[in-house]
Amino acid sequence: MATVALLSNPRSTGNLSMLPRMRSFCAAQSDIFHYEVESVEQIGEALRTIARVNPKILVVNGGDGTVQAALTELYLGGHFDGSPPPVAVLPNGKTNLIALDLGAVGDPIAALERVMEIARSDIAEHVVVRELIALSDGGDGARPVLGMFLGGAGLADTILYCRNKIYPLGLPNSISHVLTAIAVLATLILGIRSAFLPPAATPMKVSMMRQGQLQGRFSLLIVTTLHKLLLGSSTAGAASAGALQMMVVEQRPLPLLRALFAGIFGRVGRDEMKGVHFGRGDEIKIEGDRSSVILDGEIFQADAGKPIILKTTPPVPFLRLAA
């Protein structure tokens, strides 16, 4: 039995330079089982192999997209007999939202060392539970995709703009994100339209079970089960209200600025803000005509007559690295 199984995606952003160090670290540890995949399509086979060594902890070494694919296979693939092990996530992607929520920041090797330290003791006090987002198109029999952070409306357009127009410039992530933010503000506040700027958001309708619906153009749509976002804002609230936490911002300058400042000062969801809508529930429907959403790095599209359905899953265990 391996104490820890490490699933690595060599193509994730951080691993392009980090993987040689990671391999050297694992080679010096007798209780790490290290499995590398070349693409997310190989994760199912990877987990079938990992299940045979029955690890105490499964560590995912990749970006949020790798984590999303691993979670989907882990909980829907049936590879483990009984309950799968708790999941730890190393901060080795471009955004690292899931790793951040679980207290993994800084150097991935240091984070893995912390996992090993926990694994050699009683891990129970470090295990936390999180619900997952189950995304489907509402069709019968189709396996949903599991994740923890969904961005839609103008946010999805912004992510795709950054991915397709800014990242190819080869700049550091921090600079790429600043340039993207400037482009978004120029588009929204100054009304500038250009092929080199993010496109205008398309109309969509967002419905939360038993809480009504919102319809229009939105600069921001977030649905998450995470407790912490990029700016350090806590989104955790009353669990009885539902695990899916939603924020929708109307496509106007003032609502976006209100939401931005709320995030900076940790006030997300605490204060009522005109043009900024919050909700919490267990089922959300997103409808639109070619409206894109991104679940942990993977793109999905709501088309006319084919809405996207989001539901919550039962709680699953994760390993929190911070005290």
mmCIF file of C-alpha atoms in Angstrom:
data_model
loop_
_atom_site.group_PDB
_atom_site.id
_atom_site.type_symbol
_atom_site.label_atom_id
_atom_site.label_comp_id
_atom_site.label_asym_id
_atom_site.label_seq_id
_atom_site.Cartn_x
_atom_site.Cartn_y
_atom_site.Cartn_z
ATOM 1 C CA MET A 1 0.000 0.000 0.000
ATOM 2 C CA ALA A 2 1.378 3.384 -0.994
ATOM 3 C CA THR A 3 0.832 6.146 1.530
ATOM 4 C CA VAL A 4 0.311 8.723 -1.226
ATOM 5 C CA ALA A 5 -0.567 8.430 -4.910
ATOM 6 C CA LEU A 6 0.479 11.386 -7.055
ATOM 7 C CA LEU A 7 -1.317 11.981 -10.363
ATOM 8 C CA SER A 8 0.643 14.409 -12.570
ATOM 9 C CA ASN A 9 -0.256 16.116 -15.820
ATOM 10 C CA PRO A 10 3.075 17.125 -17.431
ATOM 11 C CA ARG A 11 1.249 19.550 -19.752
ATOM 12 C CA SER A 12 -0.120 21.769 -16.985
ATOM 13 C CA THR A 13 1.468 25.220 -16.751
ATOM 14 C CA GLY A 14 3.552 24.707 -13.632
ATOM 15 C CA ASN A 15 4.768 21.254 -14.619
ATOM 16 C CA LEU A 16 6.480 22.520 -17.748
ATOM 17 C CA SER A 17 9.366 23.575 -15.505
ATOM 18 C CA MET A 18 8.536 21.839 -12.215
ATOM 19 C CA LEU A 19 8.176 18.205 -13.254
ATOM 20 C CA PRO A 20 11.895 17.269 -13.196
ATOM 21 C CA ARG A 21 12.064 18.420 -9.545
ATOM 22 C CA MET A 22 8.839 16.550 -8.821
ATOM 23 C CA ARG A 23 10.201 13.342 -10.321
ATOM 24 C CA SER A 24 13.404 13.632 -8.293
ATOM 25 C CA PHE A 25 11.434 14.204 -5.094
ATOM 26 C CA CYS A 26 9.195 11.184 -5.718
ATOM 27 C CA ALA A 27 12.167 8.955 -6.591
ATOM 28 C CA ALA A 28 13.568 9.633 -3.119
ATOM 29 C CA GLN A 29 10.297 8.673 -1.372
ATOM 30 C CA SER A 30 9.477 4.995 -0.969
ATOM 31 C CA ASP A 31 5.817 5.618 -0.078
ATOM 32 C CA ILE A 32 4.786 7.726 -3.115
ATOM 33 C CA PHE A 33 3.251 6.091 -6.176
ATOM 34 C CA HIS A 34 3.703 8.584 -9.050
ATOM 35 C CA TYR A 35 1.590 8.240 -12.212
ATOM 36 C CA GLU A 36 1.933 10.657 -15.141
ATOM 37 C CA VAL A 37 -0.652 11.176 -17.875
ATOM 38 C CA GLU A 38 -0.130 12.845 -21.240
ATOM 39 C CA SER A 39 -3.753 13.997 -21.528
ATOM 40 C CA VAL A 40 -6.907 14.128 -19.407
ATOM 41 C CA GLU A 41 -8.305 11.233 -21.484
ATOM 42 C CA GLN A 42 -5.810 8.954 -19.725
ATOM 43 C CA ILE A 43 -6.981 9.849 -16.207
ATOM 44 C CA GLY A 44 -9.520 7.008 -16.072
ATOM 45 C CA GLU A 45 -6.817 4.410 -16.726
ATOM 46 C CA ALA A 46 -4.536 6.204 -14.253
ATOM 47 C CA LEU A 47 -7.116 5.938 -11.476
ATOM 48 C CA ARG A 48 -7.769 2.265 -12.225
ATOM 49 C CA THR A 49 -4.052 1.658 -11.658
ATOM 50 C CA ILE A 50 -3.870 3.917 -8.599
ATOM 51 C CA ALA A 51 -6.824 2.103 -7.012
ATOM 52 C CA ARG A 52 -4.742 -1.090 -6.941
ATOM 53 C CA VAL A 53 -2.178 0.474 -4.588
ATOM 54 C CA ASN A 54 -4.951 1.709 -2.259
ATOM 55 C CA PRO A 55 -3.380 5.051 -1.184
ATOM 56 C CA LYS A 56 -4.380 6.986 1.940
ATOM 57 C CA ILE A 57 -4.348 10.236 -0.064
ATOM 58 C CA LEU A 58 -4.656 11.023 -3.774
ATOM 59 C CA VAL A 59 -2.668 14.113 -4.808
ATOM 60 C CA VAL A 60 -3.443 15.858 -8.090
ATOM 61 C CA ASN A 61 -0.520 17.714 -9.639
ATOM 62 C CA GLY A 62 -1.963 19.881 -12.390
ATOM 63 C CA GLY A 63 -4.265 22.801 -13.088
ATOM 64 C CA ASP A 64 -7.955 23.114 -12.256
ATOM 65 C CA GLY A 65 -8.874 21.321 -15.495
ATOM 66 C CA THR A 66 -6.826 18.300 -14.445
ATOM 67 C CA VAL A 67 -8.500 18.338 -11.033
ATOM 68 C CA GLN A 68 -11.947 18.518 -12.656
ATOM 69 C CA ALA A 69 -11.218 15.495 -14.867
ATOM 70 C CA ALA A 70 -9.788 13.571 -11.916
ATOM 71 C CA LEU A 71 -12.811 14.313 -9.711
ATOM 72 C CA THR A 72 -15.205 13.199 -12.450
ATOM 73 C CA GLU A 73 -13.410 9.876 -12.883
ATOM 74 C CA LEU A 74 -12.830 9.420 -9.158
ATOM 75 C CA TYR A 75 -16.508 9.693 -8.188
ATOM 76 C CA LEU A 76 -18.253 8.489 -11.339
ATOM 77 C CA GLY A 77 -15.775 6.010 -12.795
ATOM 78 C CA GLY A 78 -16.197 3.297 -10.155
ATOM 79 C CA HIS A 79 -12.470 2.584 -9.988
ATOM 80 C CA PHE A 80 -12.219 2.257 -6.189
ATOM 81 C CA ASP A 81 -13.875 -0.395 -4.031
ATOM 82 C CA GLY A 82 -15.666 1.566 -1.336
ATOM 83 C CA SER A 83 -14.962 5.235 -0.703
ATOM 84 C CA PRO A 84 -12.147 6.904 -2.681
ATOM 85 C CA PRO A 85 -9.322 8.501 -0.663
ATOM 86 C CA PRO A 86 -9.367 12.227 0.175
ATOM 87 C CA VAL A 87 -7.921 14.455 -2.532
ATOM 88 C CA ALA A 88 -5.111 16.972 -2.095
ATOM 89 C CA VAL A 89 -4.353 19.505 -4.832
ATOM 90 C CA LEU A 90 -0.945 21.037 -5.560
ATOM 91 C CA PRO A 91 -0.763 24.702 -6.703
ATOM 92 C CA ASN A 92 0.593 24.015 -10.174
ATOM 93 C CA GLY A 93 -1.791 25.624 -12.691
ATOM 94 C CA LYS A 94 -2.568 29.123 -13.942
ATOM 95 C CA THR A 95 -5.385 29.986 -11.517
ATOM 96 C CA ASN A 96 -5.154 27.331 -8.757
ATOM 97 C CA LEU A 97 -8.596 28.197 -7.354
ATOM 98 C CA ILE A 98 -9.153 24.703 -5.984
ATOM 99 C CA ALA A 99 -5.654 24.494 -4.471
ATOM 100 C CA LEU A 100 -6.141 27.934 -2.902
ATOM 101 C CA ASP A 101 -9.423 26.861 -1.321
ATOM 102 C CA LEU A 102 -7.676 23.861 0.232
ATOM 103 C CA GLY A 103 -4.790 25.879 1.664
ATOM 104 C CA ALA A 104 -2.154 24.857 -0.896
ATOM 105 C CA VAL A 105 -0.103 27.892 -1.926
ATOM 106 C CA GLY A 106 3.481 28.557 -2.934
ATOM 107 C CA ASP A 107 5.937 25.912 -4.050
ATOM 108 C CA PRO A 108 4.296 22.627 -5.181
ATOM 109 C CA ILE A 109 7.185 20.565 -3.785
ATOM 110 C CA ALA A 110 6.730 22.173 -0.362
ATOM 111 C CA ALA A 111 2.999 21.445 -0.599
ATOM 112 C CA LEU A 112 3.732 17.788 -1.433
ATOM 113 C CA GLU A 113 6.130 17.583 1.511
ATOM 114 C CA ARG A 114 3.290 18.842 3.715
ATOM 115 C CA VAL A 115 0.988 16.151 2.293
ATOM 116 C CA MET A 116 3.581 13.489 3.114
ATOM 117 C CA GLU A 117 3.892 14.823 6.653
ATOM 118 C CA ILE A 118 0.119 14.620 7.122
ATOM 119 C CA ALA A 119 -0.107 11.181 5.490
ATOM 120 C CA ARG A 120 2.355 9.695 7.982
ATOM 121 C CA SER A 121 0.133 10.726 10.884
ATOM 122 C CA ASP A 122 -3.605 10.755 11.598
ATOM 123 C CA ILE A 123 -5.098 12.478 8.560
ATOM 124 C CA ALA A 124 -8.620 12.776 9.995
ATOM 125 C CA GLU A 125 -8.137 16.264 11.455
ATOM 126 C CA HIS A 126 -6.983 17.564 8.071
ATOM 127 C CA VAL A 127 -9.902 16.175 6.053
ATOM 128 C CA VAL A 128 -12.605 18.657 4.998
ATOM 129 C CA VAL A 129 -15.670 18.015 2.873
ATOM 130 C CA ARG A 130 -16.846 19.948 -0.142
ATOM 131 C CA GLU A 131 -19.814 19.410 -2.418
ATOM 132 C CA LEU A 132 -19.120 19.321 -6.151
ATOM 133 C CA ILE A 133 -20.939 20.879 -9.094
ATOM 134 C CA ALA A 134 -22.450 18.240 -11.391
ATOM 135 C CA LEU A 135 -22.875 19.762 -14.872
ATOM 136 C CA SER A 136 -25.084 18.148 -17.515
ATOM 137 C CA ASP A 137 -27.276 19.117 -20.445
ATOM 138 C CA GLY A 138 -30.317 17.562 -18.794
ATOM 139 C CA GLY A 139 -30.305 14.529 -21.078
ATOM 140 C CA ASP A 140 -31.132 11.082 -19.735
ATOM 141 C CA GLY A 141 -28.226 8.733 -19.148
ATOM 142 C CA ALA A 142 -25.406 11.151 -19.931
ATOM 143 C CA ARG A 143 -22.673 11.187 -17.306
ATOM 144 C CA PRO A 144 -22.300 14.643 -15.755
ATOM 145 C CA VAL A 145 -18.979 16.423 -15.384
ATOM 146 C CA LEU A 146 -17.882 17.277 -11.838
ATOM 147 C CA GLY A 147 -16.090 20.432 -10.777
ATOM 148 C CA MET A 148 -15.976 23.224 -8.207
ATOM 149 C CA PHE A 149 -15.907 26.558 -10.056
ATOM 150 C CA LEU A 150 -17.990 27.649 -13.048
ATOM 151 C CA GLY A 151 -17.645 30.969 -14.852
ATOM 152 C CA GLY A 152 -20.128 32.174 -17.445
ATOM 153 C CA ALA A 153 -21.446 35.194 -19.360
ATOM 154 C CA GLY A 154 -18.775 37.908 -19.719
ATOM 155 C CA LEU A 155 -16.469 36.041 -17.355
ATOM 156 C CA ALA A 156 -16.315 33.053 -19.708
ATOM 157 C CA ASP A 157 -15.628 35.384 -22.635
ATOM 158 C CA THR A 158 -12.870 37.020 -20.598
ATOM 159 C CA ILE A 159 -11.274 33.677 -19.703
ATOM 160 C CA LEU A 160 -11.335 32.599 -23.342
ATOM 161 C CA TYR A 161 -9.940 35.987 -24.415
ATOM 162 C CA CYS A 162 -7.068 35.646 -21.936
ATOM 163 C CA ARG A 163 -6.437 32.049 -22.997
ATOM 164 C CA ASN A 164 -6.541 32.702 -26.750
ATOM 165 C CA LYS A 165 -5.163 36.243 -27.074
ATOM 166 C CA ILE A 166 -3.022 37.018 -24.015
ATOM 167 C CA TYR A 167 -1.406 33.763 -22.863
ATOM 168 C CA PRO A 168 0.132 33.120 -26.326
ATOM 169 C CA LEU A 169 2.209 36.288 -25.808
ATOM 170 C CA GLY A 170 4.299 34.314 -23.334
ATOM 171 C CA LEU A 171 4.018 36.838 -20.503
ATOM 172 C CA PRO A 172 4.004 35.912 -16.801
ATOM 173 C CA ASN A 173 0.565 34.943 -15.511
ATOM 174 C CA SER A 174 0.297 38.005 -13.272
ATOM 175 C CA ILE A 175 0.961 40.392 -16.163
ATOM 176 C CA SER A 176 -1.394 38.448 -18.440
ATOM 177 C CA HIS A 177 -4.198 38.758 -15.890
ATOM 178 C CA VAL A 178 -3.594 42.514 -15.443
ATOM 179 C CA LEU A 179 -3.696 43.089 -19.210
ATOM 180 C CA THR A 180 -6.907 41.071 -19.439
ATOM 181 C CA ALA A 181 -8.487 43.120 -16.636
ATOM 182 C CA ILE A 182 -7.540 46.367 -18.403
ATOM 183 C CA ALA A 183 -9.050 45.105 -21.654
ATOM 184 C CA VAL A 184 -12.284 44.115 -19.892
ATOM 185 C CA LEU A 185 -12.611 47.493 -18.164
ATOM 186 C CA ALA A 186 -11.907 49.318 -21.437
ATOM 187 C CA THR A 187 -14.626 47.310 -23.148
ATOM 188 C CA LEU A 188 -17.221 47.699 -20.420
ATOM 189 C CA ILE A 189 -16.606 51.227 -19.137
ATOM 190 C CA LEU A 190 -15.386 52.982 -22.290
ATOM 191 C CA GLY A 191 -17.516 50.934 -24.666
ATOM 192 C CA ILE A 192 -14.576 50.201 -26.983
ATOM 193 C CA ARG A 193 -15.167 47.333 -29.419
ATOM 194 C CA SER A 194 -12.361 45.674 -31.341
ATOM 195 C CA ALA A 195 -11.290 42.252 -32.557
ATOM 196 C CA PHE A 196 -8.424 42.515 -30.075
ATOM 197 C CA LEU A 197 -10.734 43.068 -27.083
ATOM 198 C CA PRO A 198 -13.218 40.726 -25.328
ATOM 199 C CA PRO A 199 -16.597 40.460 -27.106
ATOM 200 C CA ALA A 200 -19.876 41.725 -25.679
ATOM 201 C CA ALA A 201 -21.726 39.152 -23.573
ATOM 202 C CA THR A 202 -24.651 37.359 -25.231
ATOM 203 C CA PRO A 203 -28.111 37.329 -23.575
ATOM 204 C CA MET A 204 -28.809 34.450 -21.226
ATOM 205 C CA LYS A 205 -31.324 33.300 -18.624
ATOM 206 C CA VAL A 206 -30.243 31.927 -15.255
ATOM 207 C CA SER A 207 -32.776 30.132 -13.051
ATOM 208 C CA MET A 208 -32.266 28.876 -9.509
ATOM 209 C CA MET A 209 -34.705 26.318 -8.177
ATOM 210 C CA ARG A 210 -37.445 28.009 -6.126
ATOM 211 C CA GLN A 211 -35.703 31.401 -6.327
ATOM 212 C CA GLY A 212 -36.874 32.770 -9.674
ATOM 213 C CA GLN A 213 -34.773 33.719 -12.679
ATOM 214 C CA LEU A 214 -32.557 36.461 -14.099
ATOM 215 C CA GLN A 215 -32.511 37.319 -17.783
ATOM 216 C CA GLY A 216 -30.325 39.731 -19.750
ATOM 217 C CA ARG A 217 -26.665 40.411 -20.486
ATOM 218 C CA PHE A 218 -24.249 39.799 -17.626
ATOM 219 C CA SER A 219 -20.614 40.732 -17.201
ATOM 220 C CA LEU A 220 -20.099 38.039 -14.590
ATOM 221 C CA LEU A 221 -21.665 34.707 -13.696
ATOM 222 C CA ILE A 222 -20.039 32.584 -11.004
ATOM 223 C CA VAL A 223 -21.309 29.314 -9.561
ATOM 224 C CA THR A 224 -19.056 27.606 -7.048
ATOM 225 C CA THR A 225 -18.833 25.272 -4.083
ATOM 226 C CA LEU A 226 -15.438 26.703 -3.098
ATOM 227 C CA HIS A 227 -15.133 28.693 0.098
ATOM 228 C CA LYS A 228 -12.381 31.021 -1.105
ATOM 229 C CA LEU A 229 -11.895 32.861 -4.402
ATOM 230 C CA LEU A 230 -9.030 34.695 -6.102
ATOM 231 C CA LEU A 231 -9.176 37.843 -3.966
ATOM 232 C CA GLY A 232 -9.421 35.916 -0.726
ATOM 233 C CA SER A 233 -13.149 36.523 -0.308
ATOM 234 C CA SER A 234 -15.028 33.898 1.639
ATOM 235 C CA THR A 235 -18.158 32.590 -0.060
ATOM 236 C CA ALA A 236 -19.120 30.138 2.662
ATOM 237 C CA GLY A 237 -22.586 30.592 4.060
ATOM 238 C CA ALA A 238 -25.382 28.615 5.629
ATOM 239 C CA ALA A 239 -25.123 25.075 4.312
ATOM 240 C CA SER A 240 -28.864 24.627 4.753
ATOM 241 C CA ALA A 241 -29.454 27.141 1.962
ATOM 242 C CA GLY A 242 -27.759 24.901 -0.614
ATOM 243 C CA ALA A 243 -24.188 24.180 -1.684
ATOM 244 C CA LEU A 244 -24.226 25.972 -5.067
ATOM 245 C CA GLN A 245 -23.261 29.592 -4.459
ATOM 246 C CA MET A 246 -24.070 31.936 -7.338
ATOM 247 C CA MET A 247 -23.175 35.532 -8.141
ATOM 248 C CA VAL A 248 -24.508 37.320 -11.231
ATOM 249 C CA VAL A 249 -23.436 40.856 -12.196
ATOM 250 C CA GLU A 250 -25.391 42.860 -14.745
ATOM 251 C CA GLN A 251 -23.412 44.144 -17.735
ATOM 252 C CA ARG A 252 -23.094 47.750 -16.605
ATOM 253 C CA PRO A 253 -20.007 49.536 -15.226
ATOM 254 C CA LEU A 254 -21.286 50.333 -11.728
ATOM 255 C CA PRO A 255 -22.452 46.809 -10.794
ATOM 256 C CA LEU A 256 -19.117 45.388 -11.947
ATOM 257 C CA LEU A 257 -17.179 47.941 -9.884
ATOM 258 C CA ARG A 258 -19.359 47.197 -6.848
ATOM 259 C CA ALA A 259 -18.677 43.483 -7.202
ATOM 260 C CA LEU A 260 -14.943 44.116 -7.696
ATOM 261 C CA PHE A 261 -14.632 46.206 -4.548
ATOM 262 C CA ALA A 262 -16.732 43.698 -2.598
ATOM 263 C CA GLY A 263 -14.238 41.015 -3.614
ATOM 264 C CA ILE A 264 -11.221 43.132 -2.659
ATOM 265 C CA PHE A 265 -12.618 43.900 0.795
ATOM 266 C CA GLY A 266 -14.035 40.424 1.444
ATOM 267 C CA ARG A 267 -17.677 41.515 1.312
ATOM 268 C CA VAL A 268 -18.911 39.147 -1.386
ATOM 269 C CA GLY A 269 -22.443 38.044 -0.564
ATOM 270 C CA ARG A 270 -22.626 40.033 2.673
ATOM 271 C CA ASP A 271 -24.146 43.281 1.409
ATOM 272 C CA GLU A 272 -26.956 43.987 -1.040
ATOM 273 C CA MET A 273 -25.685 45.744 -4.151
ATOM 274 C CA LYS A 274 -27.743 47.116 -6.997
ATOM 275 C CA GLY A 275 -27.116 45.137 -10.171
ATOM 276 C CA VAL A 276 -25.321 42.359 -8.277
ATOM 277 C CA HIS A 277 -27.375 39.251 -7.511
ATOM 278 C CA PHE A 278 -26.542 36.457 -5.092
ATOM 279 C CA GLY A 279 -28.195 33.094 -4.657
ATOM 280 C CA ARG A 280 -27.625 29.757 -2.995
ATOM 281 C CA GLY A 281 -29.325 26.481 -3.846
ATOM 282 C CA ASP A 282 -28.988 22.936 -5.119
ATOM 283 C CA GLU A 283 -29.987 23.292 -8.788
ATOM 284 C CA ILE A 284 -29.355 26.001 -11.405
ATOM 285 C CA LYS A 285 -30.375 26.132 -15.069
ATOM 286 C CA ILE A 286 -28.453 28.245 -17.611
ATOM 287 C CA GLU A 287 -30.108 28.963 -20.955
ATOM 288 C CA GLY A 288 -28.866 30.936 -23.933
ATOM 289 C CA ASP A 289 -27.972 30.894 -27.597
ATOM 290 C CA ARG A 290 -24.320 29.834 -27.925
ATOM 291 C CA SER A 291 -23.588 31.025 -24.377
ATOM 292 C CA SER A 292 -20.325 29.562 -23.095
ATOM 293 C CA VAL A 293 -19.563 28.518 -19.541
ATOM 294 C CA ILE A 294 -16.273 27.175 -18.211
ATOM 295 C CA LEU A 295 -16.160 24.555 -15.457
ATOM 296 C CA ASP A 296 -12.646 24.334 -14.012
ATOM 297 C CA GLY A 297 -11.064 25.044 -17.381
ATOM 298 C CA GLU A 298 -13.371 22.969 -19.615
ATOM 299 C CA ILE A 299 -15.731 24.791 -21.991
ATOM 300 C CA PHE A 300 -19.432 23.955 -22.293
ATOM 301 C CA GLN A 301 -22.128 25.702 -24.300
ATOM 302 C CA ALA A 302 -25.790 26.390 -23.647
ATOM 303 C CA ASP A 303 -27.679 26.411 -26.951
ATOM 304 C CA ALA A 304 -31.299 27.167 -27.791
ATOM 305 C CA GLY A 305 -33.382 24.291 -26.419
ATOM 306 C CA LYS A 306 -30.351 22.702 -24.746
ATOM 307 C CA PRO A 307 -29.781 24.313 -21.343
ATOM 308 C CA ILE A 308 -26.956 23.575 -18.952
ATOM 309 C CA ILE A 309 -28.102 22.048 -15.665
ATOM 310 C CA LEU A 310 -26.030 22.368 -12.503
ATOM 311 C CA LYS A 311 -26.734 20.222 -9.460
ATOM 312 C CA THR A 312 -24.910 19.631 -6.220
ATOM 313 C CA THR A 313 -23.384 16.318 -5.195
ATOM 314 C CA PRO A 314 -23.135 14.764 -1.735
ATOM 315 C CA PRO A 315 -20.086 15.982 0.241
ATOM 316 C CA VAL A 316 -16.755 14.389 -0.687
ATOM 317 C CA PRO A 317 -13.459 14.451 1.262
ATOM 318 C CA PHE A 318 -10.479 16.679 0.493
ATOM 319 C CA LEU A 319 -7.215 17.230 2.332
ATOM 320 C CA ARG A 320 -6.648 20.755 3.633
ATOM 321 C CA LEU A 321 -2.959 21.625 3.961
ATOM 322 C CA ALA A 322 -3.196 24.852 5.965
ATOM 323 C CA ALA A 323 -3.604 24.704 9.709
#
